[in-house]
Coordinates of C-alpha atoms in Angstrom, one line a residue:
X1 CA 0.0 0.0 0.0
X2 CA 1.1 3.3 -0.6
X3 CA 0.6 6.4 1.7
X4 CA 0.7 10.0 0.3
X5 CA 1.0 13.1 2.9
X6 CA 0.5 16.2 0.8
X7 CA 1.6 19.4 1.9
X8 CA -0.8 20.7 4.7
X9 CA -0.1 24.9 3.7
X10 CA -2.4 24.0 0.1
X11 CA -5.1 22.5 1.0
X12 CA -7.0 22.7 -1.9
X13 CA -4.3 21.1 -4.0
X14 CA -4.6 17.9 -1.7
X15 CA -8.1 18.2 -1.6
X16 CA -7.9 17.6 -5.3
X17 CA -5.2 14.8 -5.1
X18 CA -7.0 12.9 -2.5
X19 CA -10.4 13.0 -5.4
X20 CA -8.0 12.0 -8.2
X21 CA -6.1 9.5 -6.5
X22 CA -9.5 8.3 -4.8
X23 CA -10.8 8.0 -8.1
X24 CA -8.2 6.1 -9.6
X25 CA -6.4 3.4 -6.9
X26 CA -8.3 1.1 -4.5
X27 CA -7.7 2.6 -1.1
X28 CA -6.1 -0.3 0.0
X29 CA -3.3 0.4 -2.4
X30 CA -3.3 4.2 -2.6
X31 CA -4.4 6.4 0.1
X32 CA -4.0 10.1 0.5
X33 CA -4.0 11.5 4.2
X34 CA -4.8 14.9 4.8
X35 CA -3.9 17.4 7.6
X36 CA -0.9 19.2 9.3
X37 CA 1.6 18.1 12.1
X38 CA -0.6 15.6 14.0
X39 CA -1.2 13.3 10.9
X40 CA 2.1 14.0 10.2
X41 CA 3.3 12.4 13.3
X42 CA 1.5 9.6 13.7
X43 CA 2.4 8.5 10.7
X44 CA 5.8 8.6 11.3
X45 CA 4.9 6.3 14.5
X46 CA 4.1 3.6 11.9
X47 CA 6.2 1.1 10.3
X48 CA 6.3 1.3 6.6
X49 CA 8.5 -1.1 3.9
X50 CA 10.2 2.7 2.8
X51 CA 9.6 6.3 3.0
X52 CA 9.4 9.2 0.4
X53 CA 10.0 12.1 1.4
X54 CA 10.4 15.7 0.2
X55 CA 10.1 18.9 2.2
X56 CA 12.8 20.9 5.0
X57 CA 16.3 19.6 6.1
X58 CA 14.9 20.0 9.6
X59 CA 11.7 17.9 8.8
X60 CA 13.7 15.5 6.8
X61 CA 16.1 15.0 10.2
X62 CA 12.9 14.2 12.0
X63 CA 11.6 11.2 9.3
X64 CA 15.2 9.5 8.9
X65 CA 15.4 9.7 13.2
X66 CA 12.0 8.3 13.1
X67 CA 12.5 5.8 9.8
X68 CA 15.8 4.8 12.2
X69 CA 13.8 3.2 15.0
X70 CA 12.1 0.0 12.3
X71 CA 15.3 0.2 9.9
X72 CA 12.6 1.7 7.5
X73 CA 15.0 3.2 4.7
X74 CA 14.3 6.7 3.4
X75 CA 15.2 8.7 0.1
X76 CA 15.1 12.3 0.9
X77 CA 14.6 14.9 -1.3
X78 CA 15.2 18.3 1.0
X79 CA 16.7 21.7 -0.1
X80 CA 19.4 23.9 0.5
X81 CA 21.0 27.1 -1.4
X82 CA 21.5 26.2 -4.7
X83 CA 24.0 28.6 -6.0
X84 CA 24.1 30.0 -9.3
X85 CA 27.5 31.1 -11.0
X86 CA 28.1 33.6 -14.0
X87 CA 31.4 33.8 -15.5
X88 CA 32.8 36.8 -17.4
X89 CA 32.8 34.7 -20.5
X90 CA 29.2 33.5 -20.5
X91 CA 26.4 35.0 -22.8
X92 CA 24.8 37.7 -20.4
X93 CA 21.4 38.3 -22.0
X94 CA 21.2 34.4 -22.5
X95 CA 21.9 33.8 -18.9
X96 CA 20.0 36.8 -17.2
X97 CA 17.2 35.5 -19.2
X98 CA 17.2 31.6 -17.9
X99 CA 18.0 32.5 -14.5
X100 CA 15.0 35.1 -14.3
X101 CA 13.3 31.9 -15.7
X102 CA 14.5 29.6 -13.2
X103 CA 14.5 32.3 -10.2
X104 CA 10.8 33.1 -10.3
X105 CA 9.2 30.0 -11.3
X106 CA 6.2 29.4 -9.4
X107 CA 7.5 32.9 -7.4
X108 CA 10.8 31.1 -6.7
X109 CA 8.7 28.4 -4.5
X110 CA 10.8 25.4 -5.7
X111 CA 13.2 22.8 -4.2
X112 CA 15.7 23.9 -7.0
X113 CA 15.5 27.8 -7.8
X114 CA 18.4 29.5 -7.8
X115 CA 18.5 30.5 -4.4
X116 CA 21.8 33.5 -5.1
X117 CA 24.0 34.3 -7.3
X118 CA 27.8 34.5 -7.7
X119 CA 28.9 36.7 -10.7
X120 CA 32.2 37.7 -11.6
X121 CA 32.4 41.3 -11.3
X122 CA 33.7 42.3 -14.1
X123 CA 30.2 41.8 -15.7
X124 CA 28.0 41.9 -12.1
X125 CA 26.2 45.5 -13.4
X126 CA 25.4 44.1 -17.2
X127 CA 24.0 41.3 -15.5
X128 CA 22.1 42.8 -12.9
X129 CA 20.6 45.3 -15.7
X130 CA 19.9 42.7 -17.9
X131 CA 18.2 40.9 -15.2
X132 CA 16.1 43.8 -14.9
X133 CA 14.6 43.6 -18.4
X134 CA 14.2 40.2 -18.4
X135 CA 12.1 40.7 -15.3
X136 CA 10.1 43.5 -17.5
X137 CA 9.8 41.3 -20.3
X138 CA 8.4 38.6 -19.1
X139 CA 6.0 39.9 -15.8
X140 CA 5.4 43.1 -17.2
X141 CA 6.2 46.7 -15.6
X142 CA 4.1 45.8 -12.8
X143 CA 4.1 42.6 -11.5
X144 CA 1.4 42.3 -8.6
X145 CA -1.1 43.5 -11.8
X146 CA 0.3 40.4 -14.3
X147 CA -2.8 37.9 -14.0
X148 CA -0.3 35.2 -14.2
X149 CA 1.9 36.0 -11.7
X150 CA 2.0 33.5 -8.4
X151 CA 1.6 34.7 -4.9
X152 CA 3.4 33.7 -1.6
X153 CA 1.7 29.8 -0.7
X154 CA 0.4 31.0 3.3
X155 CA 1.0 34.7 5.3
X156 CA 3.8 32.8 7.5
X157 CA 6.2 32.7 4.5
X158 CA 5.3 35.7 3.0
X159 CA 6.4 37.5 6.4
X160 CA 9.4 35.7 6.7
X161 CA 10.5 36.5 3.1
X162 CA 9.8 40.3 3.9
X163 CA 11.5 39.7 7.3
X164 CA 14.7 38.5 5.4
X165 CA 14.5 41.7 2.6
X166 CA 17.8 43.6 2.8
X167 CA 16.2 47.1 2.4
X168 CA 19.4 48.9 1.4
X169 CA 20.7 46.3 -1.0
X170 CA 17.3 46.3 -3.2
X171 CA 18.1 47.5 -7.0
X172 CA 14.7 45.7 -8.8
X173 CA 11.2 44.8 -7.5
X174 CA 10.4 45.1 -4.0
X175 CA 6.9 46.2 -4.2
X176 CA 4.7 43.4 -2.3
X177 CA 0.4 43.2 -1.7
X178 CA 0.4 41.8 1.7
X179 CA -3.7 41.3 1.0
X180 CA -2.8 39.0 -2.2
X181 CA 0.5 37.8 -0.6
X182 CA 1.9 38.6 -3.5
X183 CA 5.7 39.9 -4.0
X184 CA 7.1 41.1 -7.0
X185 CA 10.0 39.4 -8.3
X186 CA 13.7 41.3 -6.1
X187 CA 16.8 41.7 -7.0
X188 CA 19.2 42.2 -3.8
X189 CA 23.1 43.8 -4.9
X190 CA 26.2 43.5 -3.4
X191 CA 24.8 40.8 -0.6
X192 CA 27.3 39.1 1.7
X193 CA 27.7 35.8 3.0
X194 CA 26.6 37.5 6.6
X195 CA 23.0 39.0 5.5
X196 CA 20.1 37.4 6.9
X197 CA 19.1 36.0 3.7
X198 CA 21.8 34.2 3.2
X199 CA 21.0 31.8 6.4
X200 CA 18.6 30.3 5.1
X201 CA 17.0 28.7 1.8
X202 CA 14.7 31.6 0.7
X203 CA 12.0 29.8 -1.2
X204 CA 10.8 32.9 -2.6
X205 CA 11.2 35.7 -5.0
X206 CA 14.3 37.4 -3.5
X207 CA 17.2 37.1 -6.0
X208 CA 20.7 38.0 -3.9
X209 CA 23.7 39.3 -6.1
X210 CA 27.4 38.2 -4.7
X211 CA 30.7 39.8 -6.4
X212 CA 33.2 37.1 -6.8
X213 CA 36.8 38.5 -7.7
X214 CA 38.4 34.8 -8.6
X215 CA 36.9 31.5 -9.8
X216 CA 38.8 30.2 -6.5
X217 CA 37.2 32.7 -4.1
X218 CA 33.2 31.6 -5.4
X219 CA 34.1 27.5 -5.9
X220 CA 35.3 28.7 -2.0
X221 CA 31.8 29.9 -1.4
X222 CA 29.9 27.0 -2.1
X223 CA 32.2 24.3 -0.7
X224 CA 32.3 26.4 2.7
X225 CA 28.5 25.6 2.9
X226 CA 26.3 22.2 3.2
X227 CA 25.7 20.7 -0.4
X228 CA 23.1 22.2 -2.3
X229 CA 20.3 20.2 -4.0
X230 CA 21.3 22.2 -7.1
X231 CA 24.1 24.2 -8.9
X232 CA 24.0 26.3 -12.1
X233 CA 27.2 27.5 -13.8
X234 CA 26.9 29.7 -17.1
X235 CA 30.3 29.2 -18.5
X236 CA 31.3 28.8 -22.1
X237 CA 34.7 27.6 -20.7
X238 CA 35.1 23.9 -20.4
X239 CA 37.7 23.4 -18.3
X240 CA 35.6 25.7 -15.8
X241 CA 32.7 23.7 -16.3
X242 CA 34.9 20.4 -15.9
X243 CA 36.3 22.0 -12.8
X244 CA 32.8 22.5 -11.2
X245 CA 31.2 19.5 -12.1
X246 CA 34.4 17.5 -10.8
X247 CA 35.7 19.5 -7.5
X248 CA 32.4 21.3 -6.3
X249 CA 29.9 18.8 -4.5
X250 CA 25.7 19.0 -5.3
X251 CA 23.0 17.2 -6.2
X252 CA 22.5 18.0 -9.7
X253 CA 21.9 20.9 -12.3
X254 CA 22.9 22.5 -15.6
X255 CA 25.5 24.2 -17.0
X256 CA 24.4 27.4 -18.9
X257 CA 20.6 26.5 -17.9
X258 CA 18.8 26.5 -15.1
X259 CA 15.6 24.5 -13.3
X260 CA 15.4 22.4 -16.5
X261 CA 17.4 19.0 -15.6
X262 CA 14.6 18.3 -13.6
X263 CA 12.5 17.4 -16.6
X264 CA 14.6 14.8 -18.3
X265 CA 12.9 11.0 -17.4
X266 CA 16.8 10.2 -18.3
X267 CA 18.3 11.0 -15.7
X268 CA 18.1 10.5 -11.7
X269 CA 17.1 13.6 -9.7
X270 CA 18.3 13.5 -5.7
X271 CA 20.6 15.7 -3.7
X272 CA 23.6 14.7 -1.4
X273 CA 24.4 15.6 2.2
X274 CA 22.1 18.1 3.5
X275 CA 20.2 18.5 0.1
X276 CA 18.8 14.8 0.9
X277 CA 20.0 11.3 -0.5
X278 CA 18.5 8.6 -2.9
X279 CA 17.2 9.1 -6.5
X280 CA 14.3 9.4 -8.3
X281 CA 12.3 10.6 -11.7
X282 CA 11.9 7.9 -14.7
X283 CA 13.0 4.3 -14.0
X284 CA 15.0 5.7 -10.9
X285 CA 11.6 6.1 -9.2
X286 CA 10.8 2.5 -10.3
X287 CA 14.3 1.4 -8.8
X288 CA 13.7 3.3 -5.5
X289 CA 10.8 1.8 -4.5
X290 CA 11.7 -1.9 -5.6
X291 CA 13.6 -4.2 -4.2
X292 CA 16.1 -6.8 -6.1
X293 CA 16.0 -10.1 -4.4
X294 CA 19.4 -11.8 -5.3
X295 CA 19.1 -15.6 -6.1
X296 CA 20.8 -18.9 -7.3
X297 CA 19.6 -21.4 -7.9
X298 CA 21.9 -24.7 -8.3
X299 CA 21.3 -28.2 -9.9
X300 CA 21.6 -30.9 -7.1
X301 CA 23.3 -33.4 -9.9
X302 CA 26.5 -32.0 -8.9
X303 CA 27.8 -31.7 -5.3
X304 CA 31.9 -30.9 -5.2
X305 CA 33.3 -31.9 -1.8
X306 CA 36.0 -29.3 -1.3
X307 CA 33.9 -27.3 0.2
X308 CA 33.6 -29.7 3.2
X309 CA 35.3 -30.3 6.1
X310 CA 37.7 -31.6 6.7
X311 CA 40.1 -29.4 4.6
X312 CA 42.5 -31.4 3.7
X313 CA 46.4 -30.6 1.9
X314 CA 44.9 -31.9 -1.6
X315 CA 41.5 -30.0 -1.3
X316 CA 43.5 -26.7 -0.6
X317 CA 45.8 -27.1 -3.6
X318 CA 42.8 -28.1 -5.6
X319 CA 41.3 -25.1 -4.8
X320 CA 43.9 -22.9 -5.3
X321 CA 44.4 -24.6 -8.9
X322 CA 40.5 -23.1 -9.5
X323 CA 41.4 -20.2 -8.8
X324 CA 44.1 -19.1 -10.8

């Protein structure tokens, strides 16, 4: 039987798995539990063959203690900072526009937006500007007006996002409808490693700019910090992008994309260390939750007595003419 806990801050969204699902699997083989902590817990309490999970490093540290107590194994598919990095030698307009893309999917409310970015700074105010028009382009002047634009998922994150809002280092956006929870997409320039929102996974649309003066000092960066579920590098260089993909540890990503590896059947999606551990997406997700039982099966017509005691001189130089 499978058990599905969808996320208790959209409720209407498990509402509407729980009909679909309901409608489509026996119960006894699919079920859909709704609610918030206390469901939450007492499913934890019971013993399942393997549990799925996806959600907060700190929630994913409660399952696995919990998964620990019946040897109940877990793939875990938590967050982190995933780190963007632009190069001076990368296309700017091409980048600026996938990382907008990326950033603000879905209002930046994804496991794998580009949670900052590290830009050389040599091209840090092209890229910022670009960034700018890309916003423009593709929400419009304003926005809280565009029809299509998300809104924060509950008023407890949309505080905390404005709670982690660098005033002073603001350059785009900002604006924010705290009746729609709704805030516009915000570039934040010249951020450090010691603001506020850099403690934390932001989960929203707050895009921080950090200056790096040498490839060392941003690979540095990263590496200082737990693994992210994610990295992006836009670099036309390959021995750059060999570099990254060798000596800087993540879960996965794209070079001179962003967000879009996750759509590929091909390949397995996970993270490593903090960003979670296991694999999943096409047959992955079919290997995850299956088991290979390893079997042989021998003939009974043949029965060799070296490996019975008592081992004798002859059997051991038998044995050791097998095995050469």
């Amino acid at each position: 039987m499978r058990v599905r806990l969808p996320y208790a801050y959209a409720p209407a969204t498990a509402r509407l798995l729980a009909e679909l699902l309901g409608a489509a699997f026996d119960p006894a083989f699919v079920a859909v539990v709704e609610g918030g902590r206390a469901e939450n817990a007492a499913l934890l309490e019971q013993r399942f063959d393997y549990i799925f999970f996806t959600g907060s490093v700190a929630v994913g540290k409660l399952v696995m203690e919990k998964a620990a107590a019946s040897l109940t194994p877990v793939t875990l598919e938590l967050g982190g900072k995933s780190p963007c990095v632009v190069t001076a030698d990368c296309d700017i307009p091409l980048a600026a526009a996938r990382l907008v893309f990326g950033k603000f999917l879905n209002c930046g409310q994804t496991c794998v937006a580009p949670d900052y970015v590290l830009v050389d700074r040599r091209v840090q105010d092209r890229l910022v500007a670009e960034i700018g028009r890309q916003i423009t382009a593709m929400f419009g002047e304003n926005p809280l007006k565009n029809p299509d634009y998300g809104h924060i998922v509950n008023k407890k994150h949309f505080d905390r996002l404005l709670g982690l809002m660098a005033w002073d280092k603001v350059v785009l956006g900002g604006q924010f409808c705290e009746a729609a929870l709704q805030i516009a997409p915000t570039v934040l320039n010249n951020v450090t490693g010691d603001d506020a929102l850099m403690a934390q996974e932001i989960f929203g649309p707050l895009l921080p700019i950090l200056p790096y003066d040498t490839l060392e000092a941003a690979e540095e960066f990263i590496r200082r910090r737990e693994k992210p579920l994610a990295l992006y590098l836009f670099s036309n260089d390959r021995a750059v992008q060999q570099r990254f993909l060798h000596f800087v540890p993540f879960g996965g990503g794209c070079i001179n994309d962003t967000v879009v590896h996750l759509a590929t059947s091909h390949m397995g999606f996970g993270g490593v260390g903090h960003s979670g551990m296991g694999s999943y997406h096409g047959k992955r997700s079919f290997d995850t939750f299956s088991h290979e039982k390893s079997i042989l099966k021998k003939a009974g017509w043949l029965d060799l007595p070296l490996r019975y005691q008592p081992y004798t001189r002859v059997k051991s130089v038998l044995i050791r003419m097998f095995l050469r």
